[in-house]
PDB file of C-alpha atoms in Angstrom:
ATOM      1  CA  UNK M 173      -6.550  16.503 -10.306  1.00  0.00           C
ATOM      2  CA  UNK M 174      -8.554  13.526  -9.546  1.00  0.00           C
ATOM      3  CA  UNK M 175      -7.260  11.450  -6.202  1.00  0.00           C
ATOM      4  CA  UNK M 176      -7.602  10.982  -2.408  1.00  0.00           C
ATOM      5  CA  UNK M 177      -6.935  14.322  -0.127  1.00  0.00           C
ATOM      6  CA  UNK M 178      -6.193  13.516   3.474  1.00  0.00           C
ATOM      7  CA  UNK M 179      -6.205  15.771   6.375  1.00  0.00           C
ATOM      8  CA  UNK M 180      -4.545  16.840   8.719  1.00  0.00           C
ATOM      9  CA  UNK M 181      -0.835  16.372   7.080  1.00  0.00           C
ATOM     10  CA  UNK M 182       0.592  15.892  10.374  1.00  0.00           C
ATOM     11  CA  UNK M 183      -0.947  16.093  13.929  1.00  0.00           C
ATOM     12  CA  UNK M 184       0.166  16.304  17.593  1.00  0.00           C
ATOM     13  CA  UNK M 185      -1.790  14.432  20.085  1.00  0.00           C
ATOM     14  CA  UNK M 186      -2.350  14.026  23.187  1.00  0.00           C
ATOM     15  CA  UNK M 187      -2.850  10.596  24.633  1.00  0.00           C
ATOM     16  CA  UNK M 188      -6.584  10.279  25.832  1.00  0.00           C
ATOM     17  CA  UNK M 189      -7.792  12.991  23.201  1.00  0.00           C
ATOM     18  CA  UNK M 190      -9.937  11.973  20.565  1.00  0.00           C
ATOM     19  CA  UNK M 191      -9.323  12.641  16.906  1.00  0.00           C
ATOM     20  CA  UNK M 192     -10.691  12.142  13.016  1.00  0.00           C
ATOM     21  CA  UNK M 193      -8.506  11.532  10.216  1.00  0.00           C
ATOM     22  CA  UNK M 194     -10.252  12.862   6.971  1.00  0.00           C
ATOM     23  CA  UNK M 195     -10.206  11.390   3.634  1.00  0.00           C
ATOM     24  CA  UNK M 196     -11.988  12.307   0.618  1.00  0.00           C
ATOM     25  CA  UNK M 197     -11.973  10.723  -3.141  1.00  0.00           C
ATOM     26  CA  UNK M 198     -13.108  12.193  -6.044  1.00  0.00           C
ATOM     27  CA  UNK M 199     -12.638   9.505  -8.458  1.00  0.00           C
ATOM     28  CA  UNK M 200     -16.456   7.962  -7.453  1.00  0.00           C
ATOM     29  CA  UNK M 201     -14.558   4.858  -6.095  1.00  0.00           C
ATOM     30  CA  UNK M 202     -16.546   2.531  -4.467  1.00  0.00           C
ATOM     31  CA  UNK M 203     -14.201   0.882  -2.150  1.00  0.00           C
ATOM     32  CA  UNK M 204     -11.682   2.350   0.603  1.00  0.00           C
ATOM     33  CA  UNK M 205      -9.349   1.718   3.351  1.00  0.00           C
ATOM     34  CA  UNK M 206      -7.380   3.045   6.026  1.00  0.00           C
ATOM     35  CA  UNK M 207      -3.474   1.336   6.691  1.00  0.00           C
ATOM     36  CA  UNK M 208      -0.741   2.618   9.083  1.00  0.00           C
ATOM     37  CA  UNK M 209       2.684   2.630   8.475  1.00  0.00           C
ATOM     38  CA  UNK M 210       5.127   1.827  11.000  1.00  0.00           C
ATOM     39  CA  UNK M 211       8.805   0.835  10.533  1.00  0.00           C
ATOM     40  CA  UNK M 212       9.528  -2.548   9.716  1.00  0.00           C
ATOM     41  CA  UNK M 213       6.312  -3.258   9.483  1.00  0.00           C
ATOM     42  CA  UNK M 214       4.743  -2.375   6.407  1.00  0.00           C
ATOM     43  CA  UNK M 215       1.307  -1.096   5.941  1.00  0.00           C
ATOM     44  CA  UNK M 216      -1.419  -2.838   7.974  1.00  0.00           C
ATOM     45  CA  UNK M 217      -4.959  -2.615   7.090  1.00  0.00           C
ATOM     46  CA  UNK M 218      -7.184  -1.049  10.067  1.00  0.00           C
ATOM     47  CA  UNK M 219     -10.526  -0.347   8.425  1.00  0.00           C
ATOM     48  CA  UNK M 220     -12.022  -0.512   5.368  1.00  0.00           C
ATOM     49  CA  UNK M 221     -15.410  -0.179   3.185  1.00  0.00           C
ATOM     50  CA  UNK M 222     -16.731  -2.214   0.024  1.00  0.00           C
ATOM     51  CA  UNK M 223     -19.339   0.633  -0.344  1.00  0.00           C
ATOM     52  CA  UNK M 224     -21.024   3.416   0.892  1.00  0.00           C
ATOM     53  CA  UNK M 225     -22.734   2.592   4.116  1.00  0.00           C
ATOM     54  CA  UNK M 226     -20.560  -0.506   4.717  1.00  0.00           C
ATOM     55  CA  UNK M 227     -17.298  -0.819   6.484  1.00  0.00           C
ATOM     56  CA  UNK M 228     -15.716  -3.601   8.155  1.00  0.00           C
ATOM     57  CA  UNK M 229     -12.483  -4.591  10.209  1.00  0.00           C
ATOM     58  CA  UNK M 230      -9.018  -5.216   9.043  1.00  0.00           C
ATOM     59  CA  UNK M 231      -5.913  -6.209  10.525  1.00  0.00           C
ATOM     60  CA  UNK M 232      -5.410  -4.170  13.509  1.00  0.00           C
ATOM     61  CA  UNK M 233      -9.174  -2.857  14.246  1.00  0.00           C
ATOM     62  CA  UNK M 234      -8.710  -1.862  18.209  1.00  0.00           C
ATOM     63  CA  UNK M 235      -8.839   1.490  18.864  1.00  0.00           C
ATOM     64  CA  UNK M 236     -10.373   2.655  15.945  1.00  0.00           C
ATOM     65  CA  UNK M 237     -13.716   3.184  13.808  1.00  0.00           C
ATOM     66  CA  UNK M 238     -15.098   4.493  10.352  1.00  0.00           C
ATOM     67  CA  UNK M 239     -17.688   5.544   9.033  1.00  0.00           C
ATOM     68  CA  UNK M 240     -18.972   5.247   5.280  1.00  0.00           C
ATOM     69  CA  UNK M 241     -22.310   7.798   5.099  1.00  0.00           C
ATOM     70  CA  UNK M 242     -21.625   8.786   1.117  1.00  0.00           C
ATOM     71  CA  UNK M 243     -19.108   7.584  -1.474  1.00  0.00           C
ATOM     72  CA  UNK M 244     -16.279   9.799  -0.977  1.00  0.00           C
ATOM     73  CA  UNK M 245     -15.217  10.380   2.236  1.00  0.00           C
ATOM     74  CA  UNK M 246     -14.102   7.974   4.691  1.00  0.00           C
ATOM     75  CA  UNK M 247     -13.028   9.090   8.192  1.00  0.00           C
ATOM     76  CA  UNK M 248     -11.200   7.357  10.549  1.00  0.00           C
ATOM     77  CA  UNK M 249     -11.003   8.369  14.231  1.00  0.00           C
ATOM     78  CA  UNK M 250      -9.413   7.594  17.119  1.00  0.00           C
ATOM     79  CA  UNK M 251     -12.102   7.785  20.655  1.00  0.00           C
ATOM     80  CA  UNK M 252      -9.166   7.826  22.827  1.00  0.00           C
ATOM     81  CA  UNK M 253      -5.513   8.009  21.345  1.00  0.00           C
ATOM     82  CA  UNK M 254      -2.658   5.953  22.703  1.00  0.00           C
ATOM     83  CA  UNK M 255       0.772   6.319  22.237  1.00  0.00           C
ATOM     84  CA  UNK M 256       1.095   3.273  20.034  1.00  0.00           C
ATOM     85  CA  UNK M 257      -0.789   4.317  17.724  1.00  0.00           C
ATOM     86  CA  UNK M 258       1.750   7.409  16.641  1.00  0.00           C
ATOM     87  CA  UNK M 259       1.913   6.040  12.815  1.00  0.00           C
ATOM     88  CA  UNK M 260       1.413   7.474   9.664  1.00  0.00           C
ATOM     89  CA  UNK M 261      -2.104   6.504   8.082  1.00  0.00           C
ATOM     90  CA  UNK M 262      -2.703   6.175   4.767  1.00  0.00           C
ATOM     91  CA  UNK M 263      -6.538   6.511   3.031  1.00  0.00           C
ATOM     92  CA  UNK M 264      -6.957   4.226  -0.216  1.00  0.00           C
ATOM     93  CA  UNK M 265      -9.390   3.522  -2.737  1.00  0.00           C
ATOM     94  CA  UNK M 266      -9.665   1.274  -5.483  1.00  0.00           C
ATOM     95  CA  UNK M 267     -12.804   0.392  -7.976  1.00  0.00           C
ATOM     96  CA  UNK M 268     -15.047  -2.285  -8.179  1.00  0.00           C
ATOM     97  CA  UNK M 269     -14.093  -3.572  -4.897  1.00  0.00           C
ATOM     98  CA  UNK M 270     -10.202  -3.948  -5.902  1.00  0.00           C
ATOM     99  CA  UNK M 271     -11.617  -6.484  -8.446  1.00  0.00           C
ATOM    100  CA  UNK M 272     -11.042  -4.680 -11.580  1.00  0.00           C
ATOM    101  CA  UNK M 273      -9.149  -2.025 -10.784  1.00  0.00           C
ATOM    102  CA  UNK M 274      -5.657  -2.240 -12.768  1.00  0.00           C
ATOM    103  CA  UNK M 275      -3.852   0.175 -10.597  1.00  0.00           C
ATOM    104  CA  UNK M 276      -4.844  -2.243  -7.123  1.00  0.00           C
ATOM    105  CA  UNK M 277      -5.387   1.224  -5.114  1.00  0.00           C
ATOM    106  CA  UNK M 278      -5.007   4.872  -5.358  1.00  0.00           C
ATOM    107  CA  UNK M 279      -3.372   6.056  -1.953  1.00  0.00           C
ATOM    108  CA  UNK M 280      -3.426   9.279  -0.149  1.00  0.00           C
ATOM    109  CA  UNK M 281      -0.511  11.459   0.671  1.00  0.00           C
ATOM    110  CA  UNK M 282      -0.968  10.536   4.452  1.00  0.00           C
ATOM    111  CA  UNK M 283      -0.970  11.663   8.022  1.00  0.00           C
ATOM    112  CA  UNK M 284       1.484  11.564  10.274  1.00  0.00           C
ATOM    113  CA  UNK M 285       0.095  11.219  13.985  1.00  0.00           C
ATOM    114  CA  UNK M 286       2.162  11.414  16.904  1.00  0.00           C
ATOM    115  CA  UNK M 287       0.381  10.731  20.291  1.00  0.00           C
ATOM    116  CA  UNK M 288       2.459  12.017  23.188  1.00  0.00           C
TER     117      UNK M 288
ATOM    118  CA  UNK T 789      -4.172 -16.863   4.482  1.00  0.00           C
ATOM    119  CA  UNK T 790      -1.878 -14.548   1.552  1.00  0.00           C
ATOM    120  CA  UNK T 791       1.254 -13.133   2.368  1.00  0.00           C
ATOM    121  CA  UNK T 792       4.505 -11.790   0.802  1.00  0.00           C
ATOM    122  CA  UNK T 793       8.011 -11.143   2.436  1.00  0.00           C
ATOM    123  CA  UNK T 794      10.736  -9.040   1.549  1.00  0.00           C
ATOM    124  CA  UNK T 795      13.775 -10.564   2.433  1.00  0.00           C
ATOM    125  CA  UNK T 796      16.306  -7.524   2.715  1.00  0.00           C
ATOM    126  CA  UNK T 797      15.349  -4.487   4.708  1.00  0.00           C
ATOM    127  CA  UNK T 798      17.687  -2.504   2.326  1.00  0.00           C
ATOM    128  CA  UNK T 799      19.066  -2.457  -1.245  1.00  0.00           C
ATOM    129  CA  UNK T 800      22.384  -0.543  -2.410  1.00  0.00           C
ATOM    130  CA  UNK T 801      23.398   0.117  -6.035  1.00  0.00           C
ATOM    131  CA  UNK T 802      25.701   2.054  -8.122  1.00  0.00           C
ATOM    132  CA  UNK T 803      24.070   4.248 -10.844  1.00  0.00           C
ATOM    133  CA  UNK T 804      24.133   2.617 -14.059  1.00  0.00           C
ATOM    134  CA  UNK T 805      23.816  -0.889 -12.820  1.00  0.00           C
ATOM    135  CA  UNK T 806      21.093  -3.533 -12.570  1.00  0.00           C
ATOM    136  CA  UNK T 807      18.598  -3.466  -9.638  1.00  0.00           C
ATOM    137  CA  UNK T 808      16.926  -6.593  -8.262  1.00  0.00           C
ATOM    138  CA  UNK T 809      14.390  -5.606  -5.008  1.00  0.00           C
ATOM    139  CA  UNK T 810      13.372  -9.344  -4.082  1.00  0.00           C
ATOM    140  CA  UNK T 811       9.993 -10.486  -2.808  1.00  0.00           C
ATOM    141  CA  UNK T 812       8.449 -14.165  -2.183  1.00  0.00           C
ATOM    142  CA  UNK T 813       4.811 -15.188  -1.640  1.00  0.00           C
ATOM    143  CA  UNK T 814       2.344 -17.924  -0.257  1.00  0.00           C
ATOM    144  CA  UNK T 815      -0.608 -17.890  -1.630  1.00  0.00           C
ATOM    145  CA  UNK T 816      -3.661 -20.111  -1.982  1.00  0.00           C
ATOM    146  CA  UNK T 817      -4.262 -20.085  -5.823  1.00  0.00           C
ATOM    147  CA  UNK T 818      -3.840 -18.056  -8.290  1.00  0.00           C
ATOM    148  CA  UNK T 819      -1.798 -14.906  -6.571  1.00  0.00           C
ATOM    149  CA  UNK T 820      -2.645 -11.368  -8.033  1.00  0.00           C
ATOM    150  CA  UNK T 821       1.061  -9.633  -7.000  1.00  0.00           C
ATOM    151  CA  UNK T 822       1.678  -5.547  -7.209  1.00  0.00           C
ATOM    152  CA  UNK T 823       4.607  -3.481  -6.566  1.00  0.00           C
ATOM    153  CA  UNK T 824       4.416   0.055  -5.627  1.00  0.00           C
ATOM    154  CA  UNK T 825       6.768   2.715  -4.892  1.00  0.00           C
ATOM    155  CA  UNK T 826       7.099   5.388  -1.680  1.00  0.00           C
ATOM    156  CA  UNK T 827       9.083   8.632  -2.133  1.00  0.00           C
ATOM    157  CA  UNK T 828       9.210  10.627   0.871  1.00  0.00           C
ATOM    158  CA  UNK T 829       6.158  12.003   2.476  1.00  0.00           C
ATOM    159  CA  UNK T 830       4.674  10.265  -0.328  1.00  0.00           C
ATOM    160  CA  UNK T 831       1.960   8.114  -0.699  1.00  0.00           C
ATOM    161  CA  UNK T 832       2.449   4.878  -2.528  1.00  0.00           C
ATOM    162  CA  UNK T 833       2.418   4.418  -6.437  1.00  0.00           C
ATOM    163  CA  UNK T 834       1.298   1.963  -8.461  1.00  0.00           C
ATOM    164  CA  UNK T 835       4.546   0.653 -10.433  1.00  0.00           C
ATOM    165  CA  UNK T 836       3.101  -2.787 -11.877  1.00  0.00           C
ATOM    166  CA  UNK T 837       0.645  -5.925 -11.163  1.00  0.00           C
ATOM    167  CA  UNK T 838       0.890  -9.619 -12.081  1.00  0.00           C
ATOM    168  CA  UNK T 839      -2.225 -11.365 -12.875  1.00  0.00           C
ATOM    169  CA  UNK T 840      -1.919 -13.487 -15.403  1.00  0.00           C
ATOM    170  CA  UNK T 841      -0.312 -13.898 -19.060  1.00  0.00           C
ATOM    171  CA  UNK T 842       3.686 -13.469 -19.567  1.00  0.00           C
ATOM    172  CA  UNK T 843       5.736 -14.142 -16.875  1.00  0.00           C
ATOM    173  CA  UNK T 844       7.708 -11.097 -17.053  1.00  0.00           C
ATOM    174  CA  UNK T 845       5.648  -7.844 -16.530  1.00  0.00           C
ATOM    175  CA  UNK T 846       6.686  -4.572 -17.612  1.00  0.00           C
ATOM    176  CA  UNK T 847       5.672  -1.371 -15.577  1.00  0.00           C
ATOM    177  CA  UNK T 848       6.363   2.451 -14.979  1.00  0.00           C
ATOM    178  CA  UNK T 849       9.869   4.356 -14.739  1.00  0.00           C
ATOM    179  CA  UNK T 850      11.318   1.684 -16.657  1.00  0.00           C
ATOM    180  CA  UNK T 851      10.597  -0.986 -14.064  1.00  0.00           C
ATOM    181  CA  UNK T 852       9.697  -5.160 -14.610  1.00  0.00           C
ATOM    182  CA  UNK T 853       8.607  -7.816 -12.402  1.00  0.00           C
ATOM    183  CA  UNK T 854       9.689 -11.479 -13.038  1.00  0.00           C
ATOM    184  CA  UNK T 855       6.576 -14.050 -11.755  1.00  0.00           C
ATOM    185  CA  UNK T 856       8.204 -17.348 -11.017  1.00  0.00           C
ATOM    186  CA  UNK T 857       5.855 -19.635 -10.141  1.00  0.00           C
ATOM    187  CA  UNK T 858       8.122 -22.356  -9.083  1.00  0.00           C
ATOM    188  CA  UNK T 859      10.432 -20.347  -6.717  1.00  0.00           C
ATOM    189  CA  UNK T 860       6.807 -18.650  -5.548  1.00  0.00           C
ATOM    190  CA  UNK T 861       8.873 -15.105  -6.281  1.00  0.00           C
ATOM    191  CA  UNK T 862       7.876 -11.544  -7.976  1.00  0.00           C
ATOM    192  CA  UNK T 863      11.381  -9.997  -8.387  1.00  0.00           C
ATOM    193  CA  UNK T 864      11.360  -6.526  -9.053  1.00  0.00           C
ATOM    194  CA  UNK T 865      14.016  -5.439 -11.492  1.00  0.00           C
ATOM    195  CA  UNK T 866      15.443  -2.681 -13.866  1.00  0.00           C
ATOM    196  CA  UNK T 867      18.203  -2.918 -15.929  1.00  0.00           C
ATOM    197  CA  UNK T 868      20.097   0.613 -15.097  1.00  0.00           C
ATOM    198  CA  UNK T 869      19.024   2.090 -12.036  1.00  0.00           C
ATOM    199  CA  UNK T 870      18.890   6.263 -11.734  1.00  0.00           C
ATOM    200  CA  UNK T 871      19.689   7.540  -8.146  1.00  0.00           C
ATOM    201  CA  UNK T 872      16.041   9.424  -8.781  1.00  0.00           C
ATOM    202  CA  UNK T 873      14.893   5.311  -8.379  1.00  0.00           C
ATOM    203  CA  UNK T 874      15.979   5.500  -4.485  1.00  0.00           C
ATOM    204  CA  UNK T 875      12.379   5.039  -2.891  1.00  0.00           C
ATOM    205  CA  UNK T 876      10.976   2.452  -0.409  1.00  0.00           C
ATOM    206  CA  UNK T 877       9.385  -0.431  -3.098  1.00  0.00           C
ATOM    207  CA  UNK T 878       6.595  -2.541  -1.469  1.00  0.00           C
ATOM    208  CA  UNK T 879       5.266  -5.487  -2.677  1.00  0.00           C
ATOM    209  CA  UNK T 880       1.739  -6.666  -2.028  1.00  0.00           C
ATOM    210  CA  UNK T 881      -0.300  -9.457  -3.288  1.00  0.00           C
ATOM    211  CA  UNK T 882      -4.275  -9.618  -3.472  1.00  0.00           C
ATOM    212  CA  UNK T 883      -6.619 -11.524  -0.763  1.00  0.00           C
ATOM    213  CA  UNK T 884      -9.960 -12.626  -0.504  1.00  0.00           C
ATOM    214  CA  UNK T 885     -11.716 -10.301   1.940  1.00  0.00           C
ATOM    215  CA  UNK T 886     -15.339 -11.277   3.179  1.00  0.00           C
ATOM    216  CA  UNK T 887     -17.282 -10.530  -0.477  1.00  0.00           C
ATOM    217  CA  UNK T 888     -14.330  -8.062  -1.968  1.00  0.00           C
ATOM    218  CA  UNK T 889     -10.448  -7.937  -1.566  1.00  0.00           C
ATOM    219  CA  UNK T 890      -7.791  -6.349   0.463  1.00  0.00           C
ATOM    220  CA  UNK T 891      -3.789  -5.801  -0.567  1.00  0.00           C
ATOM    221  CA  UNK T 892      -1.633  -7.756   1.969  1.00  0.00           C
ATOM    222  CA  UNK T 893       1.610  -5.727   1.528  1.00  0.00           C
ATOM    223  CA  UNK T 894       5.272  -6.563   2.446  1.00  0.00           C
ATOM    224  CA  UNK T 895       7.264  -4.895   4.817  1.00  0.00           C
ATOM    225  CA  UNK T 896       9.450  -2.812   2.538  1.00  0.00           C
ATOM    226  CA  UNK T 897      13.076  -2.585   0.852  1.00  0.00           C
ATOM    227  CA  UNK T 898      14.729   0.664   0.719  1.00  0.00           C
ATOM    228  CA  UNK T 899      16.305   1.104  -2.214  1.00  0.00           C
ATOM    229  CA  UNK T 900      19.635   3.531  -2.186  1.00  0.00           C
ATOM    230  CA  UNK T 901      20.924   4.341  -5.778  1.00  0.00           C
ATOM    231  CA  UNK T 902      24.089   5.926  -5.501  1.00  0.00           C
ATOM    232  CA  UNK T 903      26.034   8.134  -7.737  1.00  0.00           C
TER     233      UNK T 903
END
């Protein structure tokens, strides 16, 4: 079935460890992102990538980085995880850059992270 | 900059009746507007987009979006809601993002359909 896999489902961190979200599309999208969810919040964009071997910053960058080295995976890790940034990350992609796309994006399942 | 706001943090309706899940937006232009749906431990679905044409936008699970320009609103509605519908809807609306675009979403209505 043709979407975005992340991994892990759910994690348990400890603050000051450093960790890597996966994310991997099969649908030869050429865009993706990564958003947390928090309560009352909404989903707010953290990374993202026009195309492979591009990425650049979203809304709430600090903390995190990505990488883009083919078209289907998209990693996101935390260097040195916090307590505020227990969230639960979703992976997206959409085609042609979100310009033609008529779904907008294709999302993940998500992670839920909690850094203790 | 784009936004969108979702007035009310939750919705409650009986089964049978009419749903309205209300969102607003500021936008610079023409606005591109989605909805999508959360079930638990879900990840969000696609339930419709406005773009242009008809005002009134039909999309999945029986769903429609009203665009208004002058009350700058994307109403989500259906006309008999199934307590299957309870979900957290988000709307979003599209925004220019260096040479491609991001979705800006909203911060969510939980929708409670009750028997």
């Amino acid at each position: 079935i043709a979407g975005i896999t992340q991994a892990p489902t759910s994690q348990i961190l400890a603050a000051g460890r450093r960790m890597t979200l996966r994310c991997t599309q099969d649908m030869r999208h050429n865009a993706m992102y990564w958003y947390r969810q928090d309560l009352g919040l909404g989903l707010r964009l953290i990374h993202y990538s026009n195309t492979a071997g591009t990425t650049g910053k979203g809304e709430v960058p600090d903390g995190y980085s990505v990488s883009r080295a083919n078209t289907d995976d998209f990693p996101l890790t935390l260097a040195s995880a916090v307590p505020s940034q227990t969230s639960v990350y979703f992976c997206a992609s959409s085609d042609s850059s979100g310009q033609g796309d008529p779904y907008g994006y294709t999302f993940g399942s998500g992670t839920r992270l909690t850094v203790v | 900059a784009q936004s969108v706001a979702q007035p009310e943090d939750q919705v409650n309706v009986a089964e049978g009746n009419p749903l309205t899940v209300k969102c607003t937006y500021s936008v610079s232009g023409n606005p591109y507007l989605f909805w999508y749906v959360q079930y638990p431990n879900r990840g969000l679905q696609f339930l419709l987009k406005y773009i242009t044409g008809d005002n009134l936008v039909k999309g999945s699970y029986g769903f429609e979006a009203e665009f208004n320009k002058s009350q700058t609103s994307f109403h989500l509605k259906k006309p008999s809601a199934l307590v299957s519908d309870s979900a957290l809807y988000f709307c979003a609306v599209r925004d220019r993002m260096d040479s491609s675009y991001k979705l800006i979403f909203g911060s969510g209505t939980r929708l409670l359909v009750r028997p």
